[in-house]
Short mmCIF file of C-alpha atoms in Angstrom, two decimals:
data_model
loop_
_atom_site.label_atom_id
_atom_site.label_comp_id
_atom_site.label_asym_id
_atom_site.label_seq_id
_atom_site.Cartn_x
_atom_site.Cartn_y
_atom_site.Cartn_z
CA MET A 1 -38.32 14.90 16.60
CA LYS A 2 -34.64 17.05 16.40
CA GLU A 3 -33.84 19.39 14.02
CA ILE A 4 -31.93 18.13 11.21
CA LYS A 5 -28.01 18.65 11.04
CA TRP A 6 -27.79 20.12 7.08
CA ILE A 7 -23.91 19.91 7.35
CA PHE A 8 -24.34 15.95 8.50
CA ILE A 9 -26.25 15.40 5.44
CA PHE A 10 -23.66 16.93 3.02
CA PHE A 11 -20.87 14.80 4.66
CA ALA A 12 -23.65 11.59 3.80
CA ILE A 13 -24.31 13.04 0.56
CA ALA A 14 -20.26 13.70 -0.39
CA ALA A 15 -19.14 10.36 0.74
CA ALA A 16 -21.94 8.59 -1.47
CA SER A 17 -20.49 11.16 -4.40
CA CYS A 18 -17.31 9.51 -3.53
CA MET A 19 -18.11 5.65 -3.90
CA ILE A 20 -19.91 6.38 -6.51
CA GLY A 21 -16.69 8.09 -8.39
CA MET A 22 -14.70 4.81 -7.20
CA GLY A 23 -17.16 2.67 -9.05
CA ILE A 24 -17.10 4.96 -12.04
CA ALA A 25 -13.21 5.22 -12.03
CA ILE A 26 -13.22 1.49 -11.60
CA ALA A 27 -15.62 1.04 -15.04
CA GLU A 28 -13.41 3.28 -16.74
CA LYS A 29 -10.42 1.54 -15.53
CA SER A 30 -9.16 5.26 -14.51
CA ILE A 31 -6.19 4.69 -11.36
CA LEU A 32 -6.06 8.13 -10.94
CA GLY A 33 -9.67 8.76 -10.40
CA LEU A 34 -9.84 5.51 -8.25
CA ILE A 35 -6.60 7.32 -6.21
CA LEU A 36 -8.60 10.88 -6.36
CA CYS A 37 -11.88 9.28 -5.11
CA ILE A 38 -9.98 7.24 -2.43
CA VAL A 39 -8.50 9.78 -0.94
CA ALA A 40 -10.88 12.36 -1.12
CA LEU A 41 -13.66 9.77 0.74
CA PHE A 42 -11.04 9.74 3.37
CA ALA A 43 -10.82 13.63 3.67
CA VAL A 44 -15.00 14.25 3.71
CA MET A 45 -14.97 10.99 5.92
CA GLY A 46 -12.65 12.29 8.34
CA PHE A 47 -13.75 15.72 8.51
CA GLY A 48 -17.14 14.47 8.68
CA PHE A 49 -16.14 12.43 11.65
CA SER A 50 -14.26 15.28 13.61
CA THR A 51 -16.61 18.26 13.28
CA LYS A 52 -19.16 15.53 15.16
CA ALA A 53 -16.83 15.15 17.89
CA LYS A 54 -16.35 19.21 18.18
CA MET A 55 -20.05 19.44 18.30
CA ARG A 56 -20.71 16.44 20.79
CA ARG A 57 -17.70 18.31 22.97
CA ALA A 58 -19.46 21.70 22.84
CA GLY A 59 -23.22 20.01 23.32
CA LYS A 60 -24.23 21.07 20.24
CA LEU A 61 -25.57 17.11 19.29
#
């Protein structure tokens, strides 16, 4: 089994938390909370994908 990449586990948990936050914001009828969660989700996912690409180019994956 290969070594665990903890940074990707962090990104996955952060993205899931943003999705959970979106559900909570919808339940609470909070437009601001929904928008913030969507922006945070895009930021976390984008940063995660860019980190993966950088690690792949460096040969660490």
